[in-house]
CSV table of C-alpha atoms in Angstrom, one decimal:
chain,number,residue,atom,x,y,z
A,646,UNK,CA,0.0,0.0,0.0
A,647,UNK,CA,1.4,3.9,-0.7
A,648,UNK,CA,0.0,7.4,-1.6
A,649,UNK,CA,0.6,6.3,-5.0
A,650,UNK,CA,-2.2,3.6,-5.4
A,651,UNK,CA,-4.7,5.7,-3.7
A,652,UNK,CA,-4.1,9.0,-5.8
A,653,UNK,CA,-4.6,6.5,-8.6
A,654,UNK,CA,-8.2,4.8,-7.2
A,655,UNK,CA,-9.4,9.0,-6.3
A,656,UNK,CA,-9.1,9.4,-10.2
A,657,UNK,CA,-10.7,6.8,-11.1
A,658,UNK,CA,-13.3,7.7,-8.3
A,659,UNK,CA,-13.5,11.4,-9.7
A,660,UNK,CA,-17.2,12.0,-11.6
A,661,UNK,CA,-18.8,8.9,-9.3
A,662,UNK,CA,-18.1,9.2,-5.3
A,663,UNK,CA,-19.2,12.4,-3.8
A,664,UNK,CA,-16.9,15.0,-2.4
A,665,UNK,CA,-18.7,15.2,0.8
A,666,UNK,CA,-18.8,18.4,2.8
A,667,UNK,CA,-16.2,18.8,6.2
A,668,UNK,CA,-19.0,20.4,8.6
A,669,UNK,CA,-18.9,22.3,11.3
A,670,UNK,CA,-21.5,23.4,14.8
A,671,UNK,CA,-20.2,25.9,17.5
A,672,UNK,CA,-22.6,24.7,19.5
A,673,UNK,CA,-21.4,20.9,19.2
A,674,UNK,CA,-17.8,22.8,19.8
A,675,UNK,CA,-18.7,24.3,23.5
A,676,UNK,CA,-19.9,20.6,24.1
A,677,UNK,CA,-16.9,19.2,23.2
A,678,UNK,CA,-14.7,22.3,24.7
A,679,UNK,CA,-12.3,22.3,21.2
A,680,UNK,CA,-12.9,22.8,17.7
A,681,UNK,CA,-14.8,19.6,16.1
A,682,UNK,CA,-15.1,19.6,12.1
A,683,UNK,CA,-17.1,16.4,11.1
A,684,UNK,CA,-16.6,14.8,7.6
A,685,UNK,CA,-19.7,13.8,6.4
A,686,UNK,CA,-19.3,10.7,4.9
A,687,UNK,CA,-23.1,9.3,5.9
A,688,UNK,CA,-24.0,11.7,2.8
A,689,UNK,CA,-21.6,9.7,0.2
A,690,UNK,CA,-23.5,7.5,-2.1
A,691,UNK,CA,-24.9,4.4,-0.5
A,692,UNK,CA,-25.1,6.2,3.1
A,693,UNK,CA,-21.1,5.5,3.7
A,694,UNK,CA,-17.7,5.9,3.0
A,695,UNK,CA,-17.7,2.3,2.1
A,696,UNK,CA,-19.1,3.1,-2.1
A,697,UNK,CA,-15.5,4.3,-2.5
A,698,UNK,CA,-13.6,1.8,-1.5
A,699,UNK,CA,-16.4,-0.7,-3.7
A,700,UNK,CA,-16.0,1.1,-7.1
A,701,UNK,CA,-12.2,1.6,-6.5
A,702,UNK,CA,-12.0,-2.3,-6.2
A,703,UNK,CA,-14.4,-3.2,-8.9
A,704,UNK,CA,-13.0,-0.6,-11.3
A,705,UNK,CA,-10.2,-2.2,-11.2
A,706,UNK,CA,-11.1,-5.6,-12.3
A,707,UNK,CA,-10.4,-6.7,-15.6
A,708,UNK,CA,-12.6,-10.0,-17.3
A,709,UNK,CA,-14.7,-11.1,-14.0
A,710,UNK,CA,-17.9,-12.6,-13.9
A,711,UNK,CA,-18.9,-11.2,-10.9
A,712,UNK,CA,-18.4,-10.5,-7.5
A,713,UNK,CA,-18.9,-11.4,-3.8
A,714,UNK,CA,-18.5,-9.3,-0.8
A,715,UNK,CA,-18.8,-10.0,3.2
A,716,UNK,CA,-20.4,-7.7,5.5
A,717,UNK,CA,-22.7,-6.1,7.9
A,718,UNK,CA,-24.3,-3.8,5.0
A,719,UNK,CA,-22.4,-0.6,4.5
A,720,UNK,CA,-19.4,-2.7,2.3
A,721,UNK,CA,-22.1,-4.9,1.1
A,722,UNK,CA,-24.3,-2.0,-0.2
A,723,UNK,CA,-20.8,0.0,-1.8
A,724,UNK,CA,-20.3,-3.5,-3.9
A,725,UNK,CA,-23.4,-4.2,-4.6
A,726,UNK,CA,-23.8,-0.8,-5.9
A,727,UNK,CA,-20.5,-0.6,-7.7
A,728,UNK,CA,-21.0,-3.7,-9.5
A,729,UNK,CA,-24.5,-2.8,-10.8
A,730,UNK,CA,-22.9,0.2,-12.1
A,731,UNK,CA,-20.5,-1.6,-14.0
A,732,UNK,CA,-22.5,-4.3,-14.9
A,733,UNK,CA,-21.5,-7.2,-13.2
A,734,UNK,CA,-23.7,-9.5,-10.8
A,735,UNK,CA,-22.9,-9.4,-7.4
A,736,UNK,CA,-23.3,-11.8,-4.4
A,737,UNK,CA,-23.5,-10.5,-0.3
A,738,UNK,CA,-22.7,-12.3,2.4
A,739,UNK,CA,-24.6,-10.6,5.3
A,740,UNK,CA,-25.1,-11.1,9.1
A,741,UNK,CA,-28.6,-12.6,9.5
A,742,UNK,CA,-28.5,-9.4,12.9
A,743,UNK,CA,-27.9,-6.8,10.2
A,744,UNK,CA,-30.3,-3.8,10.3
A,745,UNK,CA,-32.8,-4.6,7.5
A,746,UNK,CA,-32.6,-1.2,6.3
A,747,UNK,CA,-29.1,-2.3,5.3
A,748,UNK,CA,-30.1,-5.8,4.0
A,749,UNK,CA,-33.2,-4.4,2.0
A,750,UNK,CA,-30.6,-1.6,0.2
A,751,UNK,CA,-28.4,-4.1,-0.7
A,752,UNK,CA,-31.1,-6.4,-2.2
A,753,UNK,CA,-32.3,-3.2,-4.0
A,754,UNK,CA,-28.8,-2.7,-5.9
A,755,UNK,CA,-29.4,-5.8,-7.1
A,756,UNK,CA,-27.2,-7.8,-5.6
A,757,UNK,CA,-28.3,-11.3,-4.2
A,758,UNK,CA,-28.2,-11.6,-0.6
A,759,UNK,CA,-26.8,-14.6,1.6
A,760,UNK,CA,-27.4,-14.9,5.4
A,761,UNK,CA,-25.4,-16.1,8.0
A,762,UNK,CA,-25.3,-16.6,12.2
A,763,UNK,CA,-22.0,-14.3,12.9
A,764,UNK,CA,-21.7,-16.3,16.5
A,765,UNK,CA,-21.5,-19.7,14.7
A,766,UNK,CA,-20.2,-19.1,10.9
A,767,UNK,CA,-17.3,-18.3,9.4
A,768,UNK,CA,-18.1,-15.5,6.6
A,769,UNK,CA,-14.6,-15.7,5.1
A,770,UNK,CA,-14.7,-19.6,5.0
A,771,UNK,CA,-18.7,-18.6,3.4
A,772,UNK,CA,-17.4,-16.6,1.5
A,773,UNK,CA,-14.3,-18.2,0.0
A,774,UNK,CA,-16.9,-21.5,-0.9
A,775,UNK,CA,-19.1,-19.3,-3.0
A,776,UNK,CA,-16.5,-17.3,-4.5
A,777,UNK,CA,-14.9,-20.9,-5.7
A,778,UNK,CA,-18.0,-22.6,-6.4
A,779,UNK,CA,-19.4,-19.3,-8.7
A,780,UNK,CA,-15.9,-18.2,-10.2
A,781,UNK,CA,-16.6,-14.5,-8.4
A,782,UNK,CA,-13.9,-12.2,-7.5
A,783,UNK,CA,-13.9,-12.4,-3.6
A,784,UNK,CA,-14.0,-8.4,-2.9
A,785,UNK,CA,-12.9,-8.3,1.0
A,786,UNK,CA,-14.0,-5.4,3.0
A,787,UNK,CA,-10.6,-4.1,4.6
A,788,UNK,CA,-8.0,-6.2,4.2
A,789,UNK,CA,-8.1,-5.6,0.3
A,790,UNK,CA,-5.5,-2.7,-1.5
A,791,UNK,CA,-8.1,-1.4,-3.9
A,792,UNK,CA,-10.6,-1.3,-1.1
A,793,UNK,CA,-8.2,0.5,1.4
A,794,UNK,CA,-7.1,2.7,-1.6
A,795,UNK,CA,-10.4,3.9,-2.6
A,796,UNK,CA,-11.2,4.7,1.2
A,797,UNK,CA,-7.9,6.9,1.4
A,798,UNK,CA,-9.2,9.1,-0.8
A,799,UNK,CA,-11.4,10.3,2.6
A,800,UNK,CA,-7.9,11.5,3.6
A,801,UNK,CA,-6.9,13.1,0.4
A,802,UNK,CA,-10.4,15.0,0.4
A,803,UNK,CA,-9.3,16.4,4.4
A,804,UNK,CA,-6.2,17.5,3.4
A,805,UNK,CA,-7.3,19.4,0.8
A,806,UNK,CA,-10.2,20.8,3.0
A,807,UNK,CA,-8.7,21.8,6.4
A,808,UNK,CA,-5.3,23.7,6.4
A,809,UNK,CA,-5.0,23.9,10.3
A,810,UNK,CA,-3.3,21.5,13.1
A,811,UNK,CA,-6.2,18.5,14.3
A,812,UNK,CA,-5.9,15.0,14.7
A,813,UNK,CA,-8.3,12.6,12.7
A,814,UNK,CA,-10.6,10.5,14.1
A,815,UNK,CA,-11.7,7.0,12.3
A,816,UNK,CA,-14.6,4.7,13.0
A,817,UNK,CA,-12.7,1.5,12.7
A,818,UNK,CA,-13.6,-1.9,12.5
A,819,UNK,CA,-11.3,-4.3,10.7
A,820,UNK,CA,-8.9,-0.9,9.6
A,821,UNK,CA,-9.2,-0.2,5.8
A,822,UNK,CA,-10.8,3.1,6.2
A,823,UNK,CA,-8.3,4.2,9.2
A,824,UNK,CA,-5.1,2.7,7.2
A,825,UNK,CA,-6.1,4.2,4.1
A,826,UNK,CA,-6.9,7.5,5.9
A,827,UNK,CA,-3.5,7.5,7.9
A,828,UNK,CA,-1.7,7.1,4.5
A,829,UNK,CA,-3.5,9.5,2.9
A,830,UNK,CA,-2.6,12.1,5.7
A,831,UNK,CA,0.7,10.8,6.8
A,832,UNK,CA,2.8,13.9,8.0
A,833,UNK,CA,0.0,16.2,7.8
A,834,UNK,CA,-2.8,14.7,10.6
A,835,UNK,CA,-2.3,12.3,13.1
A,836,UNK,CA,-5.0,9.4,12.9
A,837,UNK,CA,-6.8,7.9,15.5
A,838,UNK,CA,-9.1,4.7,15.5
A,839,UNK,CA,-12.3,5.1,17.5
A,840,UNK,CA,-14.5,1.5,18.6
A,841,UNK,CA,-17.0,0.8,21.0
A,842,UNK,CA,-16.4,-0.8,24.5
A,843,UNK,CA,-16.2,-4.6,24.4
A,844,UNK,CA,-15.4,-4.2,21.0
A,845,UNK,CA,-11.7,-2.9,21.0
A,846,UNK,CA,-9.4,-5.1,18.9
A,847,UNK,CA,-7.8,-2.2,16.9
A,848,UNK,CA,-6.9,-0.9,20.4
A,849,UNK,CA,-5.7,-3.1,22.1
A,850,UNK,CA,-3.6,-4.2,19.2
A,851,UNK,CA,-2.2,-1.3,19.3
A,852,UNK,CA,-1.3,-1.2,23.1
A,853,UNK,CA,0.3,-5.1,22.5
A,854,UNK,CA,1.7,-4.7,19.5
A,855,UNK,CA,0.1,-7.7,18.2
A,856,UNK,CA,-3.0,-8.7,16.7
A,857,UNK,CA,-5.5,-9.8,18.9
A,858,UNK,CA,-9.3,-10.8,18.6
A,859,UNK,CA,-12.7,-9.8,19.9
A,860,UNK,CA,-14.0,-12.4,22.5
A,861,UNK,CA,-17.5,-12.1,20.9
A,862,UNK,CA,-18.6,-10.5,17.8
A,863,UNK,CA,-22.5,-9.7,18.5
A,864,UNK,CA,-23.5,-7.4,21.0
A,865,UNK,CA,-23.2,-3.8,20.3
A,866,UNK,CA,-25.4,-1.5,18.9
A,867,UNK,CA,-22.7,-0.6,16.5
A,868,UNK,CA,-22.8,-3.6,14.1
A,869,UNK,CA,-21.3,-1.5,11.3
A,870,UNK,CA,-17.4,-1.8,13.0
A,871,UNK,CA,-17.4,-5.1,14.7
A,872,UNK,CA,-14.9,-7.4,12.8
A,873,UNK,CA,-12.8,-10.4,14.6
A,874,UNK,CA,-9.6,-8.6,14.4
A,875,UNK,CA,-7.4,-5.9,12.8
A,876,UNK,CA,-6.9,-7.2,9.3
A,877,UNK,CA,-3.4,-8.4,8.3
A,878,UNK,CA,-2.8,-5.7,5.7
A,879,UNK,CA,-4.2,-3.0,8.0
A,880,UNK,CA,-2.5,-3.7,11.1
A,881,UNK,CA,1.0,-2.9,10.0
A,882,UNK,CA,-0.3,0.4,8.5
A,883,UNK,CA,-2.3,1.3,11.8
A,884,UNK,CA,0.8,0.3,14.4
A,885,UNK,CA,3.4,2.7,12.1
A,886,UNK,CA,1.2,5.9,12.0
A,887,UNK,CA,-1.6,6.0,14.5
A,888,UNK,CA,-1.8,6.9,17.8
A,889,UNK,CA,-3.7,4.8,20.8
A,890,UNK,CA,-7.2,3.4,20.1
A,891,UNK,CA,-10.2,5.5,21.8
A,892,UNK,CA,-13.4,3.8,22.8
A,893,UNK,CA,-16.5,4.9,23.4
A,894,UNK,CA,-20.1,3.4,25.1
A,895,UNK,CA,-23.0,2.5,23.3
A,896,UNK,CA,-25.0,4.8,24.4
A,897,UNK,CA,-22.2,7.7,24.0
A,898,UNK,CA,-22.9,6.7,20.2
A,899,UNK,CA,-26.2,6.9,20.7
A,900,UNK,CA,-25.5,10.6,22.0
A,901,UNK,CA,-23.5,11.6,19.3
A,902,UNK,CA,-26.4,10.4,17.0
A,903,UNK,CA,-28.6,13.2,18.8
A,904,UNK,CA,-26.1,15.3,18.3
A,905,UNK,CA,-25.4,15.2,14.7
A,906,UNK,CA,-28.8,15.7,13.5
A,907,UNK,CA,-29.5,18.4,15.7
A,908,UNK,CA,-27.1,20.7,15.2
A,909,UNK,CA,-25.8,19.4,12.1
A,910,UNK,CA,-28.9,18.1,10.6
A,911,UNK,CA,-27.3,14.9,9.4
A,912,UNK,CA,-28.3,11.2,10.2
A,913,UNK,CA,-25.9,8.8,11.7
A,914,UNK,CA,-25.4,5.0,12.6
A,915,UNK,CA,-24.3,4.0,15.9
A,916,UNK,CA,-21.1,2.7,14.5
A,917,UNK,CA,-20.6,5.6,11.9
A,918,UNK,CA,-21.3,8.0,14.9
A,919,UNK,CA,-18.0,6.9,17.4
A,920,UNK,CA,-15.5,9.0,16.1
A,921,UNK,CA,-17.9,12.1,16.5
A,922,UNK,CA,-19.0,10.9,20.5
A,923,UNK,CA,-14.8,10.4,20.7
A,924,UNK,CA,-14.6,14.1,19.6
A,925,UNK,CA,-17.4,15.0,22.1
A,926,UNK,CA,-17.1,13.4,25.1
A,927,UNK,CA,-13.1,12.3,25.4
A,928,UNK,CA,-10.5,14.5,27.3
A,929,UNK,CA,-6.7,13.5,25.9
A,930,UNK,CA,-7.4,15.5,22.5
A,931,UNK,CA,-5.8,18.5,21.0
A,932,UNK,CA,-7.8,21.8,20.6
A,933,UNK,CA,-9.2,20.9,16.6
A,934,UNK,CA,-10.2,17.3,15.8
A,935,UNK,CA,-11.9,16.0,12.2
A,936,UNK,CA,-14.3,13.4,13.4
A,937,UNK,CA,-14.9,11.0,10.2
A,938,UNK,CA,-18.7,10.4,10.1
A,939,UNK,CA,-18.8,7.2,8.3
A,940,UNK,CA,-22.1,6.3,8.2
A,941,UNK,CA,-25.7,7.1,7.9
A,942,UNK,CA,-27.6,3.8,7.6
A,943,UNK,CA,-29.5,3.8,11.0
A,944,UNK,CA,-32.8,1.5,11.3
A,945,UNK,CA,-35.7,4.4,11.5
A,946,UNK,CA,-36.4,2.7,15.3
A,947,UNK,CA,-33.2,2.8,16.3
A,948,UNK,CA,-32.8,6.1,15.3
A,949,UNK,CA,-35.9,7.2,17.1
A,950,UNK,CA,-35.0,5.2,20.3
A,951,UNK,CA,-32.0,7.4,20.5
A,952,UNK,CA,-33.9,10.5,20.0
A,953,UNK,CA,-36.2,9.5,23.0
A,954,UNK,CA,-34.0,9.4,25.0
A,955,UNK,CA,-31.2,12.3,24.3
A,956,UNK,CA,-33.4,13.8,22.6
């Protein structure tokens, strides 16, 4: 991976993924007590960063018959979408927990839809069978160049948009978005990965030095970032340019949610939604932080549940 490869997937973006607007509250500022600018990713096509990081990968095929993706619905709805566009079928391996909105979007880009249990199945070893027994090309959500390429063009978009001092702040989950983001930035922003509690593996692996894995992978609100473990390609990439993991609560999440669309009248996930509750509610930050808002795809009752009660 180098700047190189994802100056090369942000041309081949250029005309297709939004530029999305780096946004700014004073009011979510005096919460936070420093300077917060939020990059809107939720508005990108699909409802997440996750479309660039799809057509950058399928762009780049040459001669497939299709493809297949794994994933809780943002990276599932970026493929699916992506390969409609260029014509190819696609096939989505989804957690059978995933918020329908998510699994009903993806169905709607025309992509056939495969469910699994995420506490008893394997979906690489799902979706390594299919991709064998189909002849697709297997496009991984994270630990795949064209994928982390095509999300470092968020980075390229914020260095071009803020001209100040700030660290970044990521939503991470298995690391493409973060380690294309950090590359993207490296020597002008620090990056930061942002999880929810319980479900820390970026940060701790960062603390040991090693990769190491979630004990469970259900049980948080935000769906849209739990993965097993740091991904092999990311890992490296995370460990030489970011700085320790944050995490936040659920319900943190939840408030950042609130947040968002009332002062910056945009909709958020729980798990697209962490790096902006980092940005509000944690202390060991410098005076400007760009919180990445990754994602917008919220089930309506969720979303309303949160508004009931921070509302």
């Amino acid at each position: 991976m180098n700047i190189e490869m994802i100056r090369a997937a942000a041309l081949r973006l250029e005309g297709h993924a939004r530029v999305t607007p780096l946004l700014n509250a004073p009011l979510l500022d005096r919460i936070a007590g420093r300077r917060v600018m939020v990059k809107a990713e939720c508005l990108q096509w699909t409802g997440s960063f996750k479309y660039r990081g799809g057509w950058a990968a399928v762009s780049a095929l040459r001669g497939a018959a299709g493809v297949l993706a794994f994933s809780s619905g943002n990276h599932a709805q970026g493929v699916a979408l992506a390969a409609a566009q260029h014509g190819l079928p696609a096939v989505i391996v989804m957690p059978s927990d995933a918020p329908s909105v998510k699994i009903d979007n993806t169905r709607a880009y025309g992509a056939e839809v495969v469910l699994y249990d995420r506490a008893r199945e394997d979906r690489d070893a799902i979706g390594a069978a299919l991709a064998a027994e189909r002849g697709l090309v297997l496009v991984r959500p994270y630990d795949e160049p064209e994928v982390i390429a095509g999300q470092g063009s968020v980075g390229l978009e914020i260095a071009a948009q803020f001209g100040g001092a700030a660290e970044v702040l990521t939503c991470c989950g298995g690391g493409g978005l973060t380690s294309g983001v950090a590359l993207a930035c490296e020597g002008r922003f620090r990056v930061r990965t942002v999880e929810p509690t319980g479900f820390d593996d970026v940060a701790r692996s960062l603390a040991l030095g090693e990769r190491v894995r979630n004990a469970t992978l259900s049980g948080s609100i935000c769906d849209a970032i739990v993965t097993p473990t740091p991904g092999e390609i990311t890992f490296p990439i995370m460990q030489r340019l970011c700085g320790p993991g944050l995490v936040v609560s659920d319900d943190e999440a939840l408030r950042a949610m609130v947040l968002a669309f009332q002062h910056l009248r945009i909709v958020l996930e729980p798990g697209g939604a962490v790096a902006l509750a980092a940005a509000l509610f944690r202390d060991d930050l410098p005076e400007t932080v760009i919180a990445v808002a990754s994602g917008g795809n919220v089930d309506p009752a969720v979303f309303a549940a949160a508004m009931a009660r921070f509302g």
